[in-house]
Coordinates of C-alpha atoms in Angstrom, one line a residue:
M48 CA 0.0 0.1 -0.2
I49 CA 1.0 3.4 -0.4
A50 CA 4.0 4.7 2.1
Y51 CA 3.3 8.5 2.0
L52 CA -0.4 7.9 2.5
E53 CA -0.3 11.1 4.6
R54 CA -0.2 13.0 1.3
F55 CA -3.7 11.8 0.6
V56 CA -4.7 13.2 4.2
P57 CA -6.1 16.6 4.0
E58 CA -5.3 18.7 7.3
N59 CA -8.5 19.9 8.1
D60 CA -11.1 17.5 9.2
T61 CA -14.8 17.3 8.2
D62 CA -17.7 16.2 10.8
P63 CA -18.1 12.6 10.5
I64 CA -21.5 11.0 9.9
Q65 CA -23.4 9.2 12.6
Q66 CA -26.8 7.7 11.0
E67 CA -28.8 5.0 12.5
D68 CA -29.2 2.3 10.1
A69 CA -32.8 1.9 9.7
S70 CA -32.9 -1.6 9.4
D71 CA -31.5 -2.2 12.5
S72 CA -34.0 -0.1 14.2
R73 CA -37.2 -2.1 14.1
H74 CA -40.0 -0.4 16.0
D75 CA -41.2 -3.2 18.5
T76 CA -42.5 -3.5 22.2
R77 CA -39.6 -5.4 23.3
S78 CA -37.4 -4.2 25.8
P79 CA -34.4 -6.2 25.9
T80 CA -32.6 -6.8 29.2
L81 CA -29.5 -8.3 30.3
P82 CA -30.2 -12.0 30.9
D83 CA -29.8 -13.3 34.5
S84 CA -27.4 -16.2 33.0
L85 CA -24.9 -14.0 31.9
G86 CA -22.6 -14.8 34.9
I87 CA -19.1 -14.4 33.2
H88 CA -16.3 -14.7 35.4
G89 CA -13.4 -12.5 35.5
S90 CA -14.7 -10.3 32.7
S91 CA -16.6 -7.2 32.6
V92 CA -20.0 -6.1 31.0
E93 CA -20.6 -2.7 30.5
S94 CA -23.8 -1.0 29.3
G95 CA -23.1 2.9 30.0
P96 CA -22.8 5.8 27.5
A97 CA -19.0 4.8 27.4
A98 CA -19.3 1.7 26.3
A99 CA -22.1 2.1 24.0
A100 CA -20.3 5.0 22.1
F101 CA -17.1 2.6 21.6
A102 CA -19.2 -0.5 20.3
S103 CA -21.5 1.6 18.0
R104 CA -18.9 3.0 15.7
D105 CA -16.3 1.7 13.5
F106 CA -13.8 3.1 11.2
G107 CA -16.3 3.8 8.5
G108 CA -18.1 6.1 10.4
M109 CA -21.4 6.0 8.4
V110 CA -23.3 3.5 10.6
S111 CA -24.1 3.6 14.3
V112 CA -25.7 1.1 16.2
R113 CA -26.3 1.1 20.0
P114 CA -25.7 -2.2 21.8
L115 CA -27.4 -3.6 24.7
A116 CA -24.0 -4.2 26.5
L117 CA -20.4 -4.5 25.7
I118 CA -18.8 -7.8 27.1
R119 CA -14.8 -7.7 27.5
P120 CA -13.9 -11.7 27.9
T121 CA -10.7 -12.9 29.3
G122 CA -10.9 -16.4 27.8
P123 CA -13.1 -18.3 25.0
E124 CA -15.3 -20.0 27.9
D125 CA -16.5 -16.3 28.7
I126 CA -17.5 -15.7 25.0
A127 CA -19.0 -19.1 25.1
R128 CA -21.1 -18.3 28.0
T129 CA -22.3 -15.0 26.4
V130 CA -23.4 -16.8 23.3
R131 CA -25.3 -19.6 25.4
A132 CA -27.0 -16.6 27.4
A133 CA -27.9 -15.0 24.2
S134 CA -29.8 -18.1 23.0
I135 CA -31.7 -18.6 26.4
S136 CA -33.2 -14.7 25.2
A137 CA -35.8 -14.4 22.5
Y138 CA -33.9 -11.7 20.7
L139 CA -30.3 -11.4 22.0
T140 CA -27.5 -11.5 19.2
V141 CA -23.6 -11.2 19.4
A142 CA -21.1 -9.4 17.7
A143 CA -17.5 -10.1 17.8
R144 CA -15.6 -6.6 17.5
G145 CA -11.9 -6.7 16.6
N146 CA -10.2 -3.1 16.2
G147 CA -13.3 -1.5 14.6
H148 CA -12.0 -1.4 11.3
S149 CA -15.0 -2.1 9.4
I150 CA -16.8 0.1 7.3
N151 CA -20.6 -0.5 7.4
G152 CA -21.5 -1.3 11.0
Q153 CA -20.6 -5.4 10.4
A154 CA -19.1 -5.7 13.9
M155 CA -22.0 -4.0 15.5
A156 CA -25.3 -5.6 17.0
H157 CA -28.6 -3.5 17.6
M158 CA -29.4 -4.0 21.1
G159 CA -27.4 -7.2 21.2
L160 CA -23.9 -7.9 23.1
V161 CA -20.8 -6.7 21.3
I162 CA -17.7 -8.6 22.4
D163 CA -14.5 -6.7 22.7
M164 CA -11.9 -9.4 21.2
R165 CA -8.7 -7.2 22.1
C166 CA -9.3 -8.0 25.7
L167 CA -9.1 -11.7 24.5
D168 CA -5.8 -13.4 26.0
P169 CA -3.9 -10.6 24.4
G170 CA -0.5 -12.0 25.4
F171 CA -1.1 -15.6 24.2
F172 CA 1.6 -16.7 21.9
E173 CA 2.7 -20.4 21.7
L174 CA 5.6 -20.9 19.2
A175 CA 6.4 -24.0 17.0
P176 CA 10.0 -24.0 15.5
G177 CA 9.1 -26.4 13.0
G178 CA 11.5 -29.3 11.4
P179 CA 13.1 -30.0 8.3
S180 CA 9.6 -30.6 6.5
V181 CA 7.4 -29.1 8.8
P182 CA 7.2 -24.8 8.6
P183 CA 7.4 -22.8 12.0
S184 CA 4.1 -21.8 13.4
V185 CA 2.4 -19.8 15.8
V186 CA -0.7 -20.0 18.1
V187 CA -1.9 -16.7 18.7
S188 CA -5.3 -15.0 20.2
G189 CA -7.7 -14.0 17.6
G190 CA -8.0 -10.6 19.2
A191 CA -4.3 -10.1 18.6
L192 CA -3.1 -7.0 16.3
W193 CA -1.0 -8.3 13.4
E194 CA 1.6 -5.7 14.3
D195 CA 2.0 -7.4 17.7
V196 CA 2.1 -10.9 16.0
L197 CA 4.8 -9.5 13.8
S198 CA 6.8 -8.1 16.6
R199 CA 6.8 -11.1 18.8
C200 CA 7.7 -13.6 16.0
L201 CA 10.6 -11.0 14.9
E202 CA 12.1 -11.7 18.5
H203 CA 12.6 -15.2 17.1
G204 CA 14.0 -14.2 13.6
L205 CA 10.6 -15.2 12.2
S206 CA 7.3 -13.7 10.2
P207 CA 4.3 -14.5 9.0
R208 CA 4.1 -15.2 5.6
S209 CA 0.8 -13.1 4.4
F210 CA -0.2 -9.8 5.5
T211 CA -2.7 -7.1 5.1
D212 CA -1.4 -3.5 4.2
Y213 CA -2.7 -2.1 7.6
L214 CA -1.4 -4.3 10.5
G215 CA -3.5 -2.8 13.2
L216 CA -6.3 -5.2 12.5
T217 CA -6.7 -8.3 14.6
V218 CA -6.1 -12.1 13.3
G219 CA -9.6 -13.3 13.7
G220 CA -11.1 -9.9 12.2
T221 CA -8.9 -10.7 9.0
L222 CA -9.4 -14.3 8.6
S223 CA -12.9 -13.8 8.7
N224 CA -12.7 -12.0 5.6
A225 CA -9.4 -13.4 3.7
G226 CA -6.6 -10.8 4.5
V227 CA -5.0 -9.6 1.3
S228 CA -1.8 -7.5 0.5
G229 CA 1.3 -7.9 -1.9
Q230 CA 2.4 -11.2 -0.8
A231 CA -0.5 -13.0 -1.6
F232 CA 0.0 -13.8 -5.2
R233 CA 3.0 -15.8 -3.8
Y234 CA 1.4 -17.3 -0.5
G235 CA -2.1 -16.7 -0.8
P236 CA -4.2 -14.6 1.5
Q237 CA -4.1 -15.2 5.3
T238 CA -7.3 -17.5 5.2
S239 CA -4.3 -19.9 3.3
N240 CA -2.0 -19.5 6.0
V241 CA -3.6 -20.8 8.6
T242 CA -3.6 -24.4 9.8
E243 CA -5.8 -24.6 12.8
L244 CA -8.6 -22.5 14.8
E245 CA -10.3 -22.4 17.8
V246 CA -13.6 -21.1 17.3
V247 CA -16.7 -20.5 19.5
T248 CA -19.7 -21.5 17.6
G249 CA -23.5 -20.0 17.7
K250 CA -24.3 -22.9 19.9
G251 CA -21.8 -22.0 22.5
T252 CA -19.3 -24.2 22.2
V253 CA -15.6 -24.0 22.0
S254 CA -14.4 -26.1 19.2
L255 CA -10.8 -27.0 17.6
C256 CA -10.9 -27.5 14.1
S257 CA -8.3 -27.9 11.3
E258 CA -8.5 -29.5 7.7
D259 CA -8.6 -33.0 9.3
E260 CA -11.0 -32.0 12.5
N261 CA -13.9 -30.4 12.2
S262 CA -13.1 -29.4 8.7
E263 CA -16.5 -27.6 7.7
L264 CA -16.2 -25.6 10.7
F265 CA -12.4 -24.9 10.0
L266 CA -13.3 -24.0 6.2
G267 CA -16.4 -22.1 6.8
A268 CA -15.1 -19.7 9.4
L269 CA -12.1 -18.8 7.0
G270 CA -13.7 -15.9 5.4
G271 CA -17.0 -16.5 6.8
L272 CA -17.7 -13.1 8.1
G273 CA -18.1 -14.5 11.4
Q274 CA -21.4 -16.4 10.8
F275 CA -20.4 -19.6 12.0
G276 CA -18.3 -18.9 14.9
I277 CA -16.0 -16.3 16.7
I278 CA -12.2 -17.0 16.0
T279 CA -10.6 -17.1 19.4
K280 CA -7.1 -18.5 18.4
A281 CA -5.5 -19.0 15.3
K282 CA -2.3 -21.2 14.3
I283 CA -0.5 -19.3 11.5
L284 CA 2.6 -20.4 9.1
L285 CA 5.9 -18.6 9.7
Q286 CA 8.8 -18.4 7.6
P287 CA 12.2 -16.9 8.2
A288 CA 12.3 -13.1 8.4
P289 CA 14.3 -11.0 6.1
D290 CA 16.5 -8.0 7.4
M291 CA 15.8 -5.7 4.7
V292 CA 13.8 -4.4 1.9
R293 CA 14.4 -2.9 -1.3
W294 CA 11.2 -0.9 -2.0
I295 CA 10.5 -0.1 -5.6
R296 CA 8.0 2.1 -7.6
L297 CA 7.6 2.3 -11.4
V298 CA 5.3 4.5 -13.4
Y299 CA 3.5 3.3 -16.4
T300 CA 1.1 5.7 -19.0
E301 CA -0.6 2.8 -20.3
F302 CA -2.8 0.3 -18.5
A303 CA -1.8 -2.5 -20.8
E304 CA 1.7 -2.2 -20.3
F305 CA 1.2 -1.9 -16.3
T306 CA -1.2 -5.1 -16.4
R307 CA 1.5 -7.2 -18.4
D308 CA 4.1 -6.4 -16.3
A309 CA 2.3 -7.1 -13.4
E310 CA 0.9 -10.5 -14.3
W311 CA 4.0 -11.5 -15.6
L312 CA 5.6 -10.9 -12.2
I313 CA 3.1 -12.9 -10.3
T314 CA 3.5 -15.9 -12.4
H315 CA 7.0 -16.1 -12.1
P316 CA 8.2 -18.9 -9.4
D317 CA 9.9 -17.9 -6.2
G318 CA 13.4 -16.8 -6.5
H319 CA 12.5 -15.3 -9.9
S320 CA 10.2 -12.5 -8.7
F321 CA 9.9 -10.1 -6.1
S322 CA 8.6 -10.9 -2.6
Y323 CA 5.7 -8.2 -2.8
V324 CA 3.7 -6.8 -5.7
E325 CA 1.2 -4.2 -5.7
G326 CA -0.1 -1.4 -7.6
F327 CA -1.7 2.0 -7.9
V328 CA -3.7 4.5 -10.0
F329 CA -2.6 8.2 -9.8
V330 CA -4.0 11.4 -11.4
N331 CA -1.7 13.1 -14.2
S332 CA -1.1 16.4 -12.5
D333 CA 0.6 18.0 -9.4
D334 CA -2.4 17.1 -7.1
P335 CA -0.9 16.8 -3.8
A336 CA -3.4 14.5 -2.8
N337 CA -4.1 12.5 -5.8
G338 CA -1.2 13.3 -8.3
W339 CA 2.6 13.3 -8.9
P340 CA 3.6 14.0 -5.0
T341 CA 2.1 10.6 -4.1
V342 CA 4.5 8.5 -5.9
P343 CA 8.1 9.2 -4.5
L344 CA 9.3 7.1 -1.8
R345 CA 11.4 9.7 -0.1
P346 CA 11.2 13.2 0.6
D347 CA 14.8 13.8 -1.6
Q348 CA 12.8 12.3 -4.3
A349 CA 10.8 14.2 -6.9
F350 CA 8.6 12.9 -9.8
E351 CA 9.5 14.5 -13.2
P352 CA 6.7 15.2 -15.4
A353 CA 8.6 16.1 -18.4
R354 CA 9.8 12.4 -18.7
L355 CA 6.1 11.6 -19.7
L356 CA 4.8 11.4 -23.3
P357 CA 2.6 14.4 -24.3
T358 CA 0.3 11.4 -25.3
A359 CA -0.2 10.6 -21.5
G360 CA -3.7 10.3 -20.5
S361 CA -5.4 12.0 -17.5
V362 CA -4.5 8.8 -15.2
L363 CA -1.1 7.0 -14.8
Y364 CA -0.1 3.8 -13.0
C365 CA 2.4 2.7 -10.7
L366 CA 3.8 -0.8 -10.1
E367 CA 4.9 -1.2 -6.4
L368 CA 7.4 -3.9 -5.6
A369 CA 9.6 -5.3 -2.8
L370 CA 12.6 -7.6 -2.8
N371 CA 13.5 -9.0 0.9
Y372 CA 16.9 -9.5 1.5
G373 CA 19.5 -10.1 4.3
S374 CA 21.7 -7.5 6.2
G375 CA 24.8 -9.5 4.7
D376 CA 24.1 -9.2 1.1
L377 CA 26.2 -6.9 -0.7
P378 CA 24.4 -3.7 -2.6
S379 CA 25.8 -4.9 -5.6
T380 CA 24.1 -8.1 -5.5
V381 CA 21.0 -6.7 -4.7
N382 CA 21.2 -4.1 -7.5
S383 CA 22.2 -7.1 -9.7
V384 CA 18.7 -8.8 -8.8
V385 CA 16.5 -5.8 -9.2
E386 CA 18.1 -4.9 -12.4
R387 CA 17.7 -8.5 -13.8
M388 CA 13.9 -8.4 -13.0
I389 CA 12.9 -5.2 -13.8
G390 CA 15.1 -5.2 -16.8
G391 CA 12.2 -6.0 -19.4
L392 CA 9.4 -4.2 -17.8
G393 CA 7.9 -1.2 -19.9
F394 CA 7.6 1.9 -17.5
V395 CA 8.5 4.9 -18.2
E396 CA 12.5 5.5 -18.1
G397 CA 13.7 8.0 -15.4
L398 CA 10.6 7.6 -13.6
E399 CA 11.6 4.9 -11.1
F400 CA 11.9 5.1 -7.3
H401 CA 14.2 3.2 -4.9
A402 CA 14.3 2.9 -1.1
D403 CA 16.0 0.6 1.3
V404 CA 14.3 0.1 4.6
D405 CA 14.3 -2.4 7.3
Y406 CA 11.8 -5.3 7.0
S407 CA 9.5 -4.2 10.0
E408 CA 9.5 -0.5 8.9
F409 CA 8.3 -1.6 5.4
L410 CA 5.4 -4.0 7.2
L411 CA 4.4 -1.0 9.7
R412 CA 4.8 1.7 6.5
V413 CA 1.0 2.4 7.2
K414 CA 1.4 3.1 10.7
R415 CA 3.0 6.5 10.4
V416 CA 0.0 7.2 8.2
E417 CA -2.5 6.5 11.0
Q418 CA -0.4 8.5 13.6
H419 CA -0.5 11.5 11.0
A420 CA -4.0 10.8 10.6
K421 CA -4.9 10.7 14.2
A422 CA -3.0 13.9 14.8
T423 CA -4.9 15.9 12.0
G424 CA -8.3 14.4 13.2
I425 CA -8.9 12.6 9.8
W426 CA -8.8 9.5 11.2
E427 CA -12.0 9.8 13.1
A428 CA -13.7 11.1 10.0
P429 CA -15.9 8.8 7.7
H430 CA -14.5 6.4 5.3
P431 CA -16.7 5.3 2.5
W432 CA -14.2 2.5 1.3
L433 CA -15.2 0.6 -1.8
N434 CA -13.2 -2.8 -2.1
L435 CA -13.7 -5.1 -5.1
F436 CA -12.2 -8.1 -6.7
V437 CA -12.5 -7.9 -10.7
S438 CA -11.8 -10.8 -13.0
K439 CA -8.9 -10.2 -15.6
S440 CA -11.4 -10.4 -18.3
S441 CA -13.1 -7.3 -17.0
I442 CA -10.0 -4.9 -15.5
V443 CA -9.7 -3.3 -18.9
D444 CA -13.2 -2.2 -19.1
F445 CA -13.1 -1.4 -15.5
D446 CA -10.0 0.8 -16.0
R447 CA -11.7 2.4 -18.9
T448 CA -15.1 3.3 -17.2
V449 CA -14.0 3.9 -13.9
F450 CA -10.1 4.9 -13.7
K451 CA -10.2 7.1 -16.7
G452 CA -13.8 8.0 -16.4
I453 CA -15.8 8.3 -13.0
L454 CA -12.4 8.7 -10.9
R455 CA -10.2 10.5 -13.3
E456 CA -9.8 13.3 -10.8
G457 CA -8.8 11.1 -8.1
I458 CA -10.8 10.4 -4.7
G459 CA -8.2 12.1 -2.5
G460 CA -6.8 8.7 -1.3
P461 CA -5.1 5.8 -2.8
M462 CA -6.8 3.9 -5.6
L463 CA -5.0 0.5 -5.5
V464 CA -5.3 -2.2 -8.1
Y465 CA -3.0 -5.3 -8.5
P466 CA -3.3 -8.9 -9.8
M467 CA -3.5 -12.2 -7.7
L468 CA -3.8 -15.8 -8.5
R469 CA -6.7 -17.8 -7.9
S470 CA -4.9 -21.1 -7.5
R471 CA -3.4 -19.6 -4.2
W472 CA -6.6 -19.5 -2.7
D473 CA -8.5 -22.3 -1.1
S474 CA -12.2 -22.7 -3.0
R475 CA -13.6 -24.3 0.1
T476 CA -13.6 -21.7 2.3
S477 CA -16.5 -18.9 2.4
V478 CA -14.4 -16.4 0.1
V479 CA -16.1 -15.6 -2.8
L480 CA -14.0 -14.4 -5.8
P481 CA -14.9 -13.7 -9.5
D482 CA -16.3 -16.5 -11.8
S483 CA -13.6 -16.4 -14.6
G484 CA -9.9 -17.2 -14.9
D485 CA -6.8 -17.8 -12.5
I486 CA -5.7 -14.2 -12.6
F487 CA -8.0 -11.4 -11.0
Y488 CA -7.6 -8.0 -9.6
I489 CA -8.2 -6.3 -6.2
V490 CA -9.4 -2.9 -6.6
A491 CA -9.4 -0.9 -3.4
L492 CA -10.6 2.7 -3.4
L493 CA -9.4 4.1 -0.2
R494 CA -11.3 7.5 0.2
F495 CA -10.8 10.1 2.9
S496 CA -13.2 12.6 3.6
Q497 CA -12.5 16.1 1.6
P498 CA -14.8 19.0 1.0
Y499 CA -16.7 19.3 -2.1
P500 CA -18.8 22.6 -3.4
E501 CA -21.8 20.6 -4.6
C502 CA -22.6 18.6 -1.3
A503 CA -21.4 16.8 1.6
P504 CA -18.2 14.9 1.1
V505 CA -19.4 11.6 2.2
E506 CA -22.7 11.8 0.2
R507 CA -20.6 12.5 -2.8
Q508 CA -18.1 9.7 -2.1
I509 CA -21.1 7.1 -1.4
A510 CA -23.0 8.5 -4.5
Q511 CA -19.6 7.9 -6.6
N512 CA -19.2 4.4 -5.0
N513 CA -22.9 3.6 -6.3
E514 CA -22.1 4.9 -9.7
I515 CA -19.3 2.5 -10.0
I516 CA -21.1 -0.6 -9.0
H517 CA -24.1 0.4 -11.1
V518 CA -21.7 0.7 -14.2
C519 CA -20.2 -2.6 -13.4
N520 CA -23.4 -4.2 -13.4
K521 CA -24.8 -2.5 -16.8
N522 CA -21.6 -3.4 -18.7
G523 CA -21.7 -6.9 -17.1
L524 CA -18.4 -6.9 -15.6
D525 CA -17.2 -10.0 -13.6
Y526 CA -16.5 -8.8 -10.3
K527 CA -17.5 -9.9 -6.4
F528 CA -17.2 -7.3 -3.3
Y529 CA -14.4 -7.8 -1.1
L530 CA -15.6 -7.1 2.5
P531 CA -19.2 -7.2 1.5
H532 CA -21.9 -5.8 2.7
Y533 CA -25.6 -5.8 1.7
K534 CA -29.1 -5.2 3.2
S535 CA -31.1 -7.7 1.7
Q536 CA -30.8 -11.6 1.5
E537 CA -31.5 -11.8 -2.1
D538 CA -28.2 -9.6 -2.8
W539 CA -26.4 -12.1 -0.6
K540 CA -27.4 -14.8 -2.4
R541 CA -26.4 -13.3 -5.7
H542 CA -23.0 -12.5 -4.0
F543 CA -22.5 -16.1 -2.8
G544 CA -23.8 -17.6 -6.3
D545 CA -22.9 -21.6 -6.3
K546 CA -21.7 -21.2 -2.8
W547 CA -24.8 -20.0 -1.2
T548 CA -26.3 -23.5 -0.6
K549 CA -23.3 -24.3 1.4
F550 CA -23.0 -21.2 3.2
V551 CA -26.6 -21.8 4.3
E552 CA -26.2 -25.4 5.2
R553 CA -22.9 -24.1 7.5
K554 CA -25.1 -21.6 9.2
S555 CA -27.6 -24.0 9.9
R556 CA -25.1 -26.4 11.6
F557 CA -23.1 -24.1 13.6
D558 CA -25.4 -21.1 14.3
P559 CA -28.7 -22.3 13.7
M560 CA -30.3 -19.6 16.0
A561 CA -28.7 -16.6 13.5
I562 CA -27.2 -15.4 16.9
L563 CA -23.7 -14.4 15.4
A564 CA -22.5 -11.5 13.4
P565 CA -25.8 -9.5 12.8
G566 CA -24.3 -6.3 11.6
Q567 CA -23.5 -8.4 8.3
K568 CA -27.3 -8.6 7.8
I569 CA -27.3 -11.8 5.9
F570 CA -29.5 -13.8 8.7
S571 CA -31.6 -12.4 11.1
R572 CA -33.2 -13.9 14.3
S573 CA -37.1 -13.7 14.5
S574 CA -39.5 -12.7 17.4
G575 CA -39.0 -16.2 19.2
L576 CA -36.6 -18.9 19.6
G577 CA -35.2 -19.8 16.1
S578 CA -34.1 -17.7 13.3
K579 CA -35.2 -16.6 9.8
I580 CA -32.7 -18.7 7.6
I581 CA -34.3 -19.3 4.2
S582 CA -34.1 -22.7 3.1
V583 CA -32.6 -23.4 -0.3

């Protein structure tokens, strides 16, 4: 992801929108109360204004849903007791909240119970060093932040294989979605790099699961949006950690050359390509938030637009690469490897940027962005982000209609686009990908609120997101939402497609009363004991 993201962040904050989601504000005669059976030992149950404010807000800042209480557990059994207590009631639901980085209220529960997963065994860390034919691994809490997992692993010279760009997310939260970044082309998403889970199901049971034990729960929970269980522990595959990273950005004027080179790089075997491959779109102008200034990696580097051909269009493209290496490697050796791998690429000569950084500094590059955004107040503003998976067969049309059309003036934030390989994903999990081809692209529109003269900035950005989806549907593009959010079950059925039947079967098996993850709005509890799980 983009390192100097603070260039995308305006200095002046805008007031965040907090709107009650109408579908979660049902007018009824019930008066939910905490059940007497909610006997959680060693944990806290908070229902005051401070707890409600914490649990009714997420990073998106566009939805506010008030819970009945916030649960701060000390262990998985506390979560299991919470779920069992909710099952005895007629209406209560339970939502797991990691670091609150969802966009559309997915981790909220209207007059339900929200579990603060950050309180769950935060220091748990069980390392298995591995052997000649067994890779090292570590078991960590589902509520642990990836940045903390990385820090502990580095103490042993090890590192997880696959990351997200931003590491201030919980292990359970990303595994419930997929977890993608520039390493996914090689190792797959984070869901492809976990071998065992501990899960609290919607029945209030604590279950260990893997491919060999309780495999349906294991595969369902991975990318399952929290619908089948709450991930309380995960066993993550590790590898030896490098010392340094050669960080590279290459500028392109033509989308065809950009995608050709990106796809060429991700299909090369390990040892013949980079350790990390991503890309982004930027505006062909000196706009500090959307244009040339967002590309250089260091303050002493400058973008020279004179090197662009006069035929360059309104938007340009940047291939972002990283090569891991050891502190004992000679600079000449690293230079030789990089020159060999980029030698045949079609980027604009003279518009290449390099930086050598510590491995942890590279992985934590967005942390500095977070600190800057919090200092300016923009971190608390609304973030109407849009994340899509788009097939290779549709990405050229997407570029023509969206990047070169709707978004040709930028979005006031990063516009990521880079390819991944379907073969690195396990099709048995709950994650949904586009229908065609082995190569597909992630498109991430990471908007930050900015003032617009025509209307409120968030309204404008949401309308633009809707326009993008409308154009994709109108043109028949092959795409799927990543981090999906719908308000009707019919939309969810279309999203899951052929996986819908299996998804419903797993829901009926592991959360038959539809207690878990109500904020996803896939299933809902009825007015009595039971649930509205549509028959297939």
